[in-house]
JSON list of C-alpha atoms and ligand atoms in Angstrom, two decimals:
[
{"chain": "A", "resi": 289, "resn": "MET", "atom": "CA", "xyz": [10.87, 32.42, -34.59]},
{"chain": "A", "resi": 290, "resn": "LYS", "atom": "CA", "xyz": [10.96, 35.63, -32.77]},
{"chain": "A", "resi": 291, "resn": "LEU", "atom": "CA", "xyz": [11.86, 36.75, -29.09]},
{"chain": "A", "resi": 292, "resn": "ILE", "atom": "CA", "xyz": [9.20, 37.94, -26.66]},
{"chain": "A", "resi": 293, "resn": "ASN", "atom": "CA", "xyz": [10.60, 39.52, -23.15]},
{"chain": "A", "resi": 294, "resn": "ASP", "atom": "CA", "xyz": [13.69, 37.52, -24.72]},
{"chain": "A", "resi": 295, "resn": "TYR", "atom": "CA", "xyz": [12.09, 34.33, -24.87]},
{"chain": "A", "resi": 296, "resn": "PRO", "atom": "CA", "xyz": [11.94, 32.58, -28.37]},
{"chain": "A", "resi": 297, "resn": "HIS", "atom": "CA", "xyz": [8.65, 31.96, -29.59]},
{"chain": "A", "resi": 298, "resn": "ILE", "atom": "CA", "xyz": [7.72, 29.65, -32.55]},
{"chain": "A", "resi": 299, "resn": "SER", "atom": "CA", "xyz": [4.80, 30.11, -34.84]},
{"chain": "A", "resi": 300, "resn": "TYR", "atom": "CA", "xyz": [1.99, 27.39, -34.31]},
{"chain": "A", "resi": 301, "resn": "GLU", "atom": "CA", "xyz": [-0.43, 25.73, -36.22]},
{"chain": "A", "resi": 302, "resn": "ILE", "atom": "CA", "xyz": [-3.56, 23.81, -36.09]},
{"chain": "A", "resi": 303, "resn": "PRO", "atom": "CA", "xyz": [-5.40, 22.95, -39.17]},
{"chain": "A", "resi": 304, "resn": "ILE", "atom": "CA", "xyz": [-8.59, 24.76, -39.98]},
{"chain": "A", "resi": 305, "resn": "LEU", "atom": "CA", "xyz": [-10.86, 21.82, -40.69]},
{"chain": "A", "resi": 306, "resn": "PRO", "atom": "CA", "xyz": [-14.14, 22.07, -42.67]},
{"chain": "A", "resi": 307, "resn": "ILE", "atom": "CA", "xyz": [-17.27, 23.37, -40.05]},
{"chain": "A", "resi": 308, "resn": "GLU", "atom": "CA", "xyz": [-18.85, 19.81, -41.02]},
{"chain": "A", "resi": 309, "resn": "ILE", "atom": "CA", "xyz": [-15.84, 17.92, -40.27]},
{"chain": "A", "resi": 310, "resn": "VAL", "atom": "CA", "xyz": [-15.32, 20.09, -36.57]},
{"chain": "A", "resi": 311, "resn": "GLN", "atom": "CA", "xyz": [-19.35, 19.18, -35.81]},
{"chain": "A", "resi": 312, "resn": "LYS", "atom": "CA", "xyz": [-18.65, 15.69, -36.53]},
{"chain": "A", "resi": 313, "resn": "ARG", "atom": "CA", "xyz": [-15.15, 15.74, -34.40]},
{"chain": "A", "resi": 314, "resn": "ALA", "atom": "CA", "xyz": [-17.28, 17.27, -31.38]},
{"chain": "A", "resi": 315, "resn": "PHE", "atom": "CA", "xyz": [-19.96, 15.31, -31.42]},
{"chain": "A", "resi": 316, "resn": "ASP", "atom": "CA", "xyz": [-18.04, 11.84, -31.93]},
{"chain": "A", "resi": 317, "resn": "TYR", "atom": "CA", "xyz": [-15.96, 13.08, -28.96]},
{"chain": "A", "resi": 318, "resn": "TYR", "atom": "CA", "xyz": [-18.69, 13.64, -26.95]},
{"chain": "A", "resi": 319, "resn": "GLN", "atom": "CA", "xyz": [-20.24, 10.08, -27.85]},
{"chain": "A", "resi": 320, "resn": "GLN", "atom": "CA", "xyz": [-16.60, 8.71, -27.09]},
{"chain": "A", "resi": 321, "resn": "LEU", "atom": "CA", "xyz": [-16.49, 10.43, -23.84]},
{"chain": "A", "resi": 322, "resn": "ASP", "atom": "CA", "xyz": [-20.22, 10.04, -23.02]},
{"chain": "A", "resi": 323, "resn": "CYS", "atom": "CA", "xyz": [-19.60, 6.22, -22.52]},
{"chain": "A", "resi": 324, "resn": "ARG", "atom": "CA", "xyz": [-17.11, 6.26, -19.74]},
{"chain": "A", "resi": 325, "resn": "ARG", "atom": "CA", "xyz": [-17.93, 5.05, -16.64]},
{"chain": "A", "resi": 326, "resn": "THR", "atom": "CA", "xyz": [-15.78, 4.41, -13.31]},
{"chain": "A", "resi": 327, "resn": "ILE", "atom": "CA", "xyz": [-15.69, 0.91, -12.25]},
{"chain": "A", "resi": 328, "resn": "ARG", "atom": "CA", "xyz": [-14.93, -0.78, -9.28]},
{"chain": "A", "resi": 329, "resn": "ASP", "atom": "CA", "xyz": [-13.96, -4.48, -10.23]},
{"chain": "A", "resi": 330, "resn": "PHE", "atom": "CA", "xyz": [-10.77, -4.72, -12.37]},
{"chain": "A", "resi": 331, "resn": "SER", "atom": "CA", "xyz": [-9.29, -7.52, -13.93]},
{"chain": "A", "resi": 332, "resn": "ASP", "atom": "CA", "xyz": [-5.82, -8.50, -13.44]},
{"chain": "A", "resi": 333, "resn": "LYS", "atom": "CA", "xyz": [-4.85, -8.59, -16.76]},
{"chain": "A", "resi": 334, "resn": "PRO", "atom": "CA", "xyz": [-1.55, -6.57, -17.44]},
{"chain": "A", "resi": 335, "resn": "VAL", "atom": "CA", "xyz": [-1.19, -3.67, -18.86]},
{"chain": "A", "resi": 336, "resn": "PRO", "atom": "CA", "xyz": [2.43, -3.03, -20.68]},
{"chain": "A", "resi": 337, "resn": "LYS", "atom": "CA", "xyz": [4.66, -0.26, -19.04]},
{"chain": "A", "resi": 338, "resn": "SER", "atom": "CA", "xyz": [4.44, 1.71, -22.18]},
{"chain": "A", "resi": 339, "resn": "VAL", "atom": "CA", "xyz": [1.39, 2.33, -22.31]},
{"chain": "A", "resi": 340, "resn": "ILE", "atom": "CA", "xyz": [1.33, 4.27, -18.73]},
{"chain": "A", "resi": 341, "resn": "GLU", "atom": "CA", "xyz": [4.03, 6.13, -19.77]},
{"chain": "A", "resi": 342, "resn": "ASP", "atom": "CA", "xyz": [2.27, 7.25, -22.74]},
{"chain": "A", "resi": 343, "resn": "LEU", "atom": "CA", "xyz": [-0.97, 8.05, -20.41]},
{"chain": "A", "resi": 344, "resn": "ILE", "atom": "CA", "xyz": [1.66, 9.96, -18.22]},
{"chain": "A", "resi": 345, "resn": "LEU", "atom": "CA", "xyz": [2.63, 11.99, -21.08]},
{"chain": "A", "resi": 346, "resn": "THR", "atom": "CA", "xyz": [-1.14, 12.53, -22.28]},
{"chain": "A", "resi": 347, "resn": "ALA", "atom": "CA", "xyz": [-1.92, 13.82, -18.88]},
{"chain": "A", "resi": 348, "resn": "SER", "atom": "CA", "xyz": [1.50, 15.87, -18.65]},
{"chain": "A", "resi": 349, "resn": "SER", "atom": "CA", "xyz": [0.22, 17.70, -21.87]},
{"chain": "A", "resi": 350, "resn": "ALA", "atom": "CA", "xyz": [-2.09, 19.32, -19.69]},
{"chain": "A", "resi": 351, "resn": "PRO", "atom": "CA", "xyz": [-1.28, 23.50, -19.33]},
{"chain": "A", "resi": 352, "resn": "SER", "atom": "CA", "xyz": [-0.17, 24.67, -15.92]},
{"chain": "A", "resi": 353, "resn": "GLY", "atom": "CA", "xyz": [0.07, 28.33, -13.78]},
{"chain": "A", "resi": 354, "resn": "ALA", "atom": "CA", "xyz": [3.35, 29.53, -15.66]},
{"chain": "A", "resi": 355, "resn": "HIS", "atom": "CA", "xyz": [3.97, 26.34, -17.15]},
{"chain": "A", "resi": 356, "resn": "LYS", "atom": "CA", "xyz": [5.95, 24.86, -14.07]},
{"chain": "A", "resi": 357, "resn": "GLN", "atom": "CA", "xyz": [4.12, 21.60, -14.42]},
{"chain": "A", "resi": 358, "resn": "PRO", "atom": "CA", "xyz": [3.45, 21.28, -10.88]},
{"chain": "A", "resi": 359, "resn": "TRP", "atom": "CA", "xyz": [2.43, 17.03, -10.68]},
{"chain": "A", "resi": 360, "resn": "THR", "atom": "CA", "xyz": [4.34, 14.51, -9.86]},
{"chain": "A", "resi": 361, "resn": "PHE", "atom": "CA", "xyz": [2.88, 10.88, -10.98]},
{"chain": "A", "resi": 362, "resn": "CYS", "atom": "CA", "xyz": [3.92, 7.99, -9.73]},
{"chain": "A", "resi": 363, "resn": "ALA", "atom": "CA", "xyz": [2.84, 4.31, -11.12]},
{"chain": "A", "resi": 364, "resn": "ILE", "atom": "CA", "xyz": [2.91, 1.62, -9.16]},
{"chain": "A", "resi": 365, "resn": "GLU", "atom": "CA", "xyz": [2.97, -2.17, -10.27]},
{"chain": "A", "resi": 366, "resn": "ALA", "atom": "CA", "xyz": [4.85, -3.99, -7.35]},
{"chain": "A", "resi": 367, "resn": "PRO", "atom": "CA", "xyz": [2.32, -6.00, -5.64]},
{"chain": "A", "resi": 368, "resn": "SER", "atom": "CA", "xyz": [3.97, -5.00, -2.31]},
{"chain": "A", "resi": 369, "resn": "VAL", "atom": "CA", "xyz": [3.60, -1.66, -2.70]},
{"chain": "A", "resi": 370, "resn": "LYS", "atom": "CA", "xyz": [0.17, -1.69, -3.81]},
{"chain": "A", "resi": 371, "resn": "THR", "atom": "CA", "xyz": [-0.88, -4.29, -0.74]},
{"chain": "A", "resi": 372, "resn": "ALA", "atom": "CA", "xyz": [1.06, -1.41, 1.53]},
{"chain": "A", "resi": 373, "resn": "ILE", "atom": "CA", "xyz": [-1.31, 1.30, -0.37]},
{"chain": "A", "resi": 374, "resn": "ARG", "atom": "CA", "xyz": [-4.60, -1.03, 0.00]},
{"chain": "A", "resi": 375, "resn": "VAL", "atom": "CA", "xyz": [-3.76, -1.88, 4.09]},
{"chain": "A", "resi": 376, "resn": "ALA", "atom": "CA", "xyz": [-3.40, 2.05, 4.63]},
{"chain": "A", "resi": 377, "resn": "ALA", "atom": "CA", "xyz": [-6.12, 2.99, 2.78]},
{"chain": "A", "resi": 378, "resn": "GLU", "atom": "CA", "xyz": [-9.05, 0.63, 4.00]},
{"chain": "A", "resi": 379, "resn": "LYS", "atom": "CA", "xyz": [-7.55, 1.80, 7.13]},
{"chain": "A", "resi": 380, "resn": "GLU", "atom": "CA", "xyz": [-8.70, 5.14, 6.55]},
{"chain": "A", "resi": 381, "resn": "GLU", "atom": "CA", "xyz": [-11.73, 4.13, 4.87]},
{"chain": "A", "resi": 382, "resn": "TYR", "atom": "CA", "xyz": [-13.05, 2.05, 7.54]},
{"chain": "A", "resi": 383, "resn": "GLU", "atom": "CA", "xyz": [-12.80, 4.97, 10.14]},
{"chain": "A", "resi": 384, "resn": "SER", "atom": "CA", "xyz": [-14.84, 7.52, 7.73]},
{"chain": "A", "resi": 385, "resn": "TYR", "atom": "CA", "xyz": [-17.29, 4.47, 6.59]},
{"chain": "A", "resi": 386, "resn": "THR", "atom": "CA", "xyz": [-17.68, 4.16, 10.40]},
{"chain": "A", "resi": 387, "resn": "HIS", "atom": "CA", "xyz": [-17.49, 7.08, 12.01]},
{"chain": "A", "resi": 388, "resn": "ARG", "atom": "CA", "xyz": [-15.82, 10.11, 10.12]},
{"chain": "A", "resi": 389, "resn": "MET", "atom": "CA", "xyz": [-18.78, 10.55, 7.00]},
{"chain": "A", "resi": 390, "resn": "SER", "atom": "CA", "xyz": [-21.81, 12.05, 7.92]},
{"chain": "A", "resi": 391, "resn": "GLU", "atom": "CA", "xyz": [-25.61, 10.21, 7.99]},
{"chain": "A", "resi": 392, "resn": "GLN", "atom": "CA", "xyz": [-26.53, 12.70, 4.45]},
{"chain": "A", "resi": 393, "resn": "TRP", "atom": "CA", "xyz": [-22.96, 11.72, 2.99]},
{"chain": "A", "resi": 394, "resn": "LEU", "atom": "CA", "xyz": [-23.47, 7.82, 3.40]},
{"chain": "A", "resi": 395, "resn": "LYS", "atom": "CA", "xyz": [-26.80, 8.32, 2.24]},
{"chain": "A", "resi": 396, "resn": "ASP", "atom": "CA", "xyz": [-25.72, 10.17, -0.72]},
{"chain": "A", "resi": 397, "resn": "LEU", "atom": "CA", "xyz": [-22.89, 7.37, -1.46]},
{"chain": "A", "resi": 398, "resn": "ALA", "atom": "CA", "xyz": [-25.69, 4.20, -1.32]},
{"chain": "A", "resi": 399, "resn": "PRO", "atom": "CA", "xyz": [-26.79, 4.09, -4.63]},
{"chain": "A", "resi": 400, "resn": "ILE", "atom": "CA", "xyz": [-23.01, 4.04, -5.77]},
{"chain": "A", "resi": 401, "resn": "GLY", "atom": "CA", "xyz": [-22.42, 1.71, -3.68]},
{"chain": "A", "resi": 402, "resn": "THR", "atom": "CA", "xyz": [-19.03, 2.30, -2.49]},
{"chain": "A", "resi": 403, "resn": "ASP", "atom": "CA", "xyz": [-17.91, 0.96, 0.93]},
{"chain": "A", "resi": 404, "resn": "TRP", "atom": "CA", "xyz": [-14.51, 1.19, 3.08]},
{"chain": "A", "resi": 405, "resn": "GLU", "atom": "CA", "xyz": [-12.99, -1.98, 1.02]},
{"chain": "A", "resi": 406, "resn": "LYS", "atom": "CA", "xyz": [-10.98, -1.49, -1.93]},
{"chain": "A", "resi": 407, "resn": "PRO", "atom": "CA", "xyz": [-9.98, -4.67, -3.45]},
{"chain": "A", "resi": 408, "resn": "PHE", "atom": "CA", "xyz": [-9.57, -2.56, -6.58]},
{"chain": "A", "resi": 409, "resn": "LEU", "atom": "CA", "xyz": [-5.91, -1.13, -5.25]},
{"chain": "A", "resi": 410, "resn": "GLU", "atom": "CA", "xyz": [-4.29, -4.50, -6.09]},
{"chain": "A", "resi": 411, "resn": "THR", "atom": "CA", "xyz": [-6.27, -6.17, -8.25]},
{"chain": "A", "resi": 412, "resn": "ALA", "atom": "CA", "xyz": [-5.88, -3.55, -10.77]},
{"chain": "A", "resi": 413, "resn": "PRO", "atom": "CA", "xyz": [-2.02, -4.05, -12.70]},
{"chain": "A", "resi": 414, "resn": "TRP", "atom": "CA", "xyz": [-1.59, -0.36, -12.04]},
{"chain": "A", "resi": 415, "resn": "LEU", "atom": "CA", "xyz": [-2.06, 2.31, -9.62]},
{"chain": "A", "resi": 416, "resn": "ILE", "atom": "CA", "xyz": [-1.33, 6.01, -10.24]},
{"chain": "A", "resi": 417, "resn": "VAL", "atom": "CA", "xyz": [-0.77, 8.33, -7.31]},
{"chain": "A", "resi": 418, "resn": "ILE", "atom": "CA", "xyz": [-0.89, 11.97, -8.81]},
{"chain": "A", "resi": 419, "resn": "PHE", "atom": "CA", "xyz": [1.38, 13.80, -6.34]},
{"chain": "A", "resi": 420, "resn": "ALA", "atom": "CA", "xyz": [0.36, 17.99, -6.49]},
{"chain": "A", "resi": 421, "resn": "GLN", "atom": "CA", "xyz": [4.30, 19.82, -5.90]},
{"chain": "A", "resi": 422, "resn": "ALA", "atom": "CA", "xyz": [2.56, 22.72, -3.44]},
{"chain": "A", "resi": 423, "resn": "THR", "atom": "CA", "xyz": [6.25, 24.47, -4.55]},
{"chain": "A", "resi": 424, "resn": "GLY", "atom": "CA", "xyz": [9.59, 23.38, -6.33]},
{"chain": "A", "resi": 425, "resn": "LEU", "atom": "CA", "xyz": [11.84, 21.36, -4.47]},
{"chain": "A", "resi": 426, "resn": "GLN", "atom": "CA", "xyz": [14.13, 24.23, -4.16]},
{"chain": "A", "resi": 427, "resn": "ARG", "atom": "CA", "xyz": [10.57, 26.17, -3.05]},
{"chain": "A", "resi": 428, "resn": "GLU", "atom": "CA", "xyz": [10.55, 27.48, -6.53]},
{"chain": "A", "resi": 429, "resn": "LYS", "atom": "CA", "xyz": [6.71, 29.22, -6.54]},
{"chain": "A", "resi": 430, "resn": "HIS", "atom": "CA", "xyz": [4.19, 27.20, -8.00]},
{"chain": "A", "resi": 431, "resn": "TYR", "atom": "CA", "xyz": [0.83, 28.75, -9.63]},
{"chain": "A", "resi": 432, "resn": "TYR", "atom": "CA", "xyz": [-2.59, 27.62, -9.69]},
{"chain": "A", "resi": 433, "resn": "VAL", "atom": "CA", "xyz": [-2.02, 23.97, -8.46]},
{"chain": "A", "resi": 434, "resn": "GLN", "atom": "CA", "xyz": [-4.58, 22.81, -7.78]},
{"chain": "A", "resi": 435, "resn": "GLU", "atom": "CA", "xyz": [-6.56, 23.92, -10.96]},
{"chain": "A", "resi": 436, "resn": "SER", "atom": "CA", "xyz": [-3.23, 22.86, -13.22]},
{"chain": "A", "resi": 437, "resn": "VAL", "atom": "CA", "xyz": [-2.86, 19.20, -11.45]},
{"chain": "A", "resi": 438, "resn": "GLY", "atom": "CA", "xyz": [-6.90, 18.78, -11.46]},
{"chain": "A", "resi": 439, "resn": "ILE", "atom": "CA", "xyz": [-6.94, 19.80, -15.55]},
{"chain": "A", "resi": 440, "resn": "ALA", "atom": "CA", "xyz": [-4.19, 17.10, -16.15]},
{"chain": "A", "resi": 441, "resn": "CYS", "atom": "CA", "xyz": [-6.04, 14.43, -14.02]},
{"chain": "A", "resi": 442, "resn": "GLY", "atom": "CA", "xyz": [-8.71, 14.81, -16.75]},
{"chain": "A", "resi": 443, "resn": "PHE", "atom": "CA", "xyz": [-6.72, 14.91, -19.24]},
{"chain": "A", "resi": 444, "resn": "LEU", "atom": "CA", "xyz": [-5.57, 11.15, -17.77]},
{"chain": "A", "resi": 445, "resn": "ILE", "atom": "CA", "xyz": [-8.63, 10.18, -16.93]},
{"chain": "A", "resi": 446, "resn": "ALA", "atom": "CA", "xyz": [-9.38, 11.12, -20.94]},
{"chain": "A", "resi": 447, "resn": "ALA", "atom": "CA", "xyz": [-6.23, 8.81, -22.08]},
{"chain": "A", "resi": 448, "resn": "ILE", "atom": "CA", "xyz": [-7.40, 5.69, -20.09]},
{"chain": "A", "resi": 449, "resn": "HIS", "atom": "CA", "xyz": [-10.74, 5.85, -21.37]},
{"chain": "A", "resi": 450, "resn": "ASN", "atom": "CA", "xyz": [-9.57, 6.41, -25.34]},
{"chain": "A", "resi": 451, "resn": "ALA", "atom": "CA", "xyz": [-7.30, 3.35, -24.58]},
{"chain": "A", "resi": 452, "resn": "GLY", "atom": "CA", "xyz": [-10.03, 1.00, -23.81]},
{"chain": "A", "resi": 453, "resn": "LEU", "atom": "CA", "xyz": [-9.15, 1.11, -20.07]},
{"chain": "A", "resi": 454, "resn": "ALA", "atom": "CA", "xyz": [-10.89, 1.85, -16.95]},
{"chain": "A", "resi": 455, "resn": "THR", "atom": "CA", "xyz": [-10.56, 3.87, -13.70]},
{"chain": "A", "resi": 456, "resn": "LEU", "atom": "CA", "xyz": [-11.47, 4.67, -10.81]},
{"chain": "A", "resi": 457, "resn": "THR", "atom": "CA", "xyz": [-11.28, 8.65, -8.71]},
{"chain": "A", "resi": 458, "resn": "HIS", "atom": "CA", "xyz": [-10.07, 7.27, -5.61]},
{"chain": "A", "resi": 459, "resn": "THR", "atom": "CA", "xyz": [-9.32, 9.67, -3.14]},
{"chain": "A", "resi": 460, "resn": "PRO", "atom": "CA", "xyz": [-8.70, 7.82, 0.08]},
{"chain": "A", "resi": 461, "resn": "SER", "atom": "CA", "xyz": [-8.80, 10.41, 3.13]},
{"chain": "A", "resi": 462, "resn": "PRO", "atom": "CA", "xyz": [-6.89, 11.04, 4.64]},
{"chain": "A", "resi": 463, "resn": "MET", "atom": "CA", "xyz": [-4.40, 10.39, 2.09]},
{"chain": "A", "resi": 464, "resn": "ASN", "atom": "CA", "xyz": [-1.09, 11.45, 3.17]},
{"chain": "A", "resi": 465, "resn": "PHE", "atom": "CA", "xyz": [-0.26, 7.82, 3.51]},
{"chain": "A", "resi": 466, "resn": "LEU", "atom": "CA", "xyz": [0.49, 8.08, 0.19]},
{"chain": "A", "resi": 467, "resn": "LYS", "atom": "CA", "xyz": [3.50, 10.24, 0.85]},
{"chain": "A", "resi": 468, "resn": "THR", "atom": "CA", "xyz": [5.24, 7.71, 3.18]},
{"chain": "A", "resi": 469, "resn": "VAL", "atom": "CA", "xyz": [4.59, 4.56, 1.24]},
{"chain": "A", "resi": 470, "resn": "LEU", "atom": "CA", "xyz": [5.86, 6.44, -1.71]},
{"chain": "A", "resi": 471, "resn": "LYS", "atom": "CA", "xyz": [8.35, 8.54, -0.21]},
{"chain": "A", "resi": 472, "resn": "ARG", "atom": "CA", "xyz": [7.64, 11.89, -1.27]},
{"chain": "A", "resi": 473, "resn": "PRO", "atom": "CA", "xyz": [9.28, 14.79, -0.75]},
{"chain": "A", "resi": 474, "resn": "ASP", "atom": "CA", "xyz": [7.98, 17.77, 1.31]},
{"chain": "A", "resi": 475, "resn": "ASN", "atom": "CA", "xyz": [6.86, 19.52, -1.31]},
{"chain": "A", "resi": 476, "resn": "GLU", "atom": "CA", "xyz": [4.39, 17.03, -2.71]},
{"chain": "A", "resi": 477, "resn": "ARG", "atom": "CA", "xyz": [0.62, 16.51, -1.80]},
{"chain": "A", "resi": 478, "resn": "PRO", "atom": "CA", "xyz": [-1.73, 13.93, -2.79]},
{"chain": "A", "resi": 479, "resn": "PHE", "atom": "CA", "xyz": [-3.93, 14.45, -4.73]},
{"chain": "A", "resi": 480, "resn": "LEU", "atom": "CA", "xyz": [-6.05, 11.96, -6.92]},
{"chain": "A", "resi": 481, "resn": "LEU", "atom": "CA", "xyz": [-5.20, 7.69, -6.96]},
{"chain": "A", "resi": 482, "resn": "LEU", "atom": "CA", "xyz": [-6.00, 6.09, -10.04]},
{"chain": "A", "resi": 483, "resn": "PRO", "atom": "CA", "xyz": [-6.23, 2.10, -10.49]},
{"chain": "A", "resi": 484, "resn": "VAL", "atom": "CA", "xyz": [-5.62, 1.65, -14.28]},
{"chain": "A", "resi": 485, "resn": "GLY", "atom": "CA", "xyz": [-6.51, -1.28, -15.96]},
{"chain": "A", "resi": 486, "resn": "TYR", "atom": "CA", "xyz": [-9.28, -3.79, -17.81]},
{"chain": "A", "resi": 487, "resn": "PRO", "atom": "CA", "xyz": [-12.76, -4.20, -16.08]},
{"chain": "A", "resi": 488, "resn": "ALA", "atom": "CA", "xyz": [-13.58, -7.45, -14.50]},
{"chain": "A", "resi": 489, "resn": "ASP", "atom": "CA", "xyz": [-15.79, -10.26, -16.07]},
{"chain": "A", "resi": 490, "resn": "ASP", "atom": "CA", "xyz": [-19.58, -9.10, -15.43]},
{"chain": "A", "resi": 491, "resn": "VAL", "atom": "CA", "xyz": [-19.25, -5.45, -13.96]},
{"chain": "A", "resi": 492, "resn": "PHE", "atom": "CA", "xyz": [-22.34, -3.28, -12.96]},
{"chain": "A", "resi": 493, "resn": "VAL", "atom": "CA", "xyz": [-22.50, 0.13, -12.58]},
{"chain": "A", "resi": 494, "resn": "PRO", "atom": "CA", "xyz": [-24.95, 2.81, -11.15]},
{"chain": "A", "resi": 495, "resn": "LYS", "atom": "CA", "xyz": [-27.88, 3.34, -13.20]},
{"chain": "A", "resi": 496, "resn": "LEU", "atom": "CA", "xyz": [-27.17, 6.81, -14.01]},
{"chain": "A", "resi": 497, "resn": "THR", "atom": "CA", "xyz": [-27.73, 9.67, -16.23]},
{"chain": "A", "resi": 498, "resn": "ARG", "atom": "CA", "xyz": [-26.24, 13.02, -16.86]},
{"chain": "A", "resi": 499, "resn": "LYS", "atom": "CA", "xyz": [-27.82, 16.44, -16.79]},
{"chain": "A", "resi": 500, "resn": "SER", "atom": "CA", "xyz": [-29.09, 17.59, -19.60]},
{"chain": "A", "resi": 501, "resn": "LEU", "atom": "CA", "xyz": [-27.17, 20.73, -22.03]},
{"chain": "A", "resi": 502, "resn": "ALA", "atom": "CA", "xyz": [-30.17, 22.54, -20.19]},
{"chain": "A", "resi": 503, "resn": "GLU", "atom": "CA", "xyz": [-29.73, 21.74, -16.38]},
{"chain": "A", "resi": 504, "resn": "MET", "atom": "CA", "xyz": [-25.87, 22.61, -16.77]},
{"chain": "A", "resi": 505, "resn": "ALA", "atom": "CA", "xyz": [-25.16, 25.49, -19.59]},
{"chain": "A", "resi": 506, "resn": "VAL", "atom": "CA", "xyz": [-26.05, 28.62, -19.92]},
{"chain": "A", "resi": 507, "resn": "PHE", "atom": "CA", "xyz": [-25.30, 30.59, -22.48]},
{"chain": "A", "resi": 508, "resn": "TYR", "atom": "CA", "xyz": [-25.29, 34.21, -23.09]},
{"chain": "B", "resi": 815, "resn": "LIG", "atom": "N1", "xyz": [-13.16, 8.02, -0.51]},
{"chain": "B", "resi": 815, "resn": "LIG", "atom": "C1", "xyz": [-14.28, 7.11, 0.01]},
{"chain": "B", "resi": 815, "resn": "LIG", "atom": "C2", "xyz": [-15.45, 7.73, 0.09]},
{"chain": "B", "resi": 815, "resn": "LIG", "atom": "C3", "xyz": [-16.53, 8.21, -1.78]},
{"chain": "B", "resi": 815, "resn": "LIG", "atom": "C4", "xyz": [-16.72, 9.28, -2.01]},
{"chain": "B", "resi": 815, "resn": "LIG", "atom": "C5", "xyz": [-17.24, 10.03, -2.63]},
{"chain": "B", "resi": 815, "resn": "LIG", "atom": "I1", "xyz": [-18.08, 12.10, -2.74]},
{"chain": "B", "resi": 815, "resn": "LIG", "atom": "C6", "xyz": [-17.66, 9.65, -3.15]},
{"chain": "B", "resi": 815, "resn": "LIG", "atom": "O1", "xyz": [-18.05, 10.41, -4.68]},
{"chain": "B", "resi": 815, "resn": "LIG", "atom": "C7", "xyz": [-17.10, 7.86, -3.11]},
{"chain": "B", "resi": 815, "resn": "LIG", "atom": "C8", "xyz": [-16.76, 7.51, -2.11]},
{"chain": "B", "resi": 815, "resn": "LIG", "atom": "C9", "xyz": [-14.14, 5.74, -1.02]},
{"chain": "B", "resi": 815, "resn": "LIG", "atom": "O2", "xyz": [-12.98, 5.51, -1.97]},
{"chain": "B", "resi": 815, "resn": "LIG", "atom": "O3", "xyz": [-14.80, 4.99, -0.86]}
]
């Protein structure tokens, strides 16, 4: 233990693995995450609350600006709350799909096959709504809020996949209704909604390819 600016710092070590093991783990994790797909049809098969708690704890291990941890995870299994969210989300999504989204946007979404109907908001056993805290409850400064919460959501999506469950990054727009339905305080802004559960039987996903390394990475 030593003090830096009068704050305690503890010694930290990660095991130094043989390079063959590092290579294998890097490749295996790529393969594992590369199997992840967004699904839109969920089974109602239950998922224990303890699993959701562990997934949220994993998300909350993400780095954040000045370690302010500017996130709130609202986990919903109550059918009445899920129904309230579905009704409000579909109202907004209907407006978006019929009036607000541009021709180009609708064209870009056509291969994915989305529409304004969001049955997964009631079918999935859990919804996790992630809120970003613009400040603390007493207006304390928070830093890099979007980046921090985005990283935490990335951890969460990876953890959900690793656990053998599925999710979907749902961003109803506008999504301020989530703040009302979930009675969140003024410092919080809705960031993302993730239904969590098992895929329905016979799920289909768009036939997509991912960019090659050469298309999306530059080495110097
Ligand atoms: N939020 C809408 C529309 C939507 C937008 C994008 I960009 C997507 O990649 C998928 C959907 C919806 O959830 O349907």
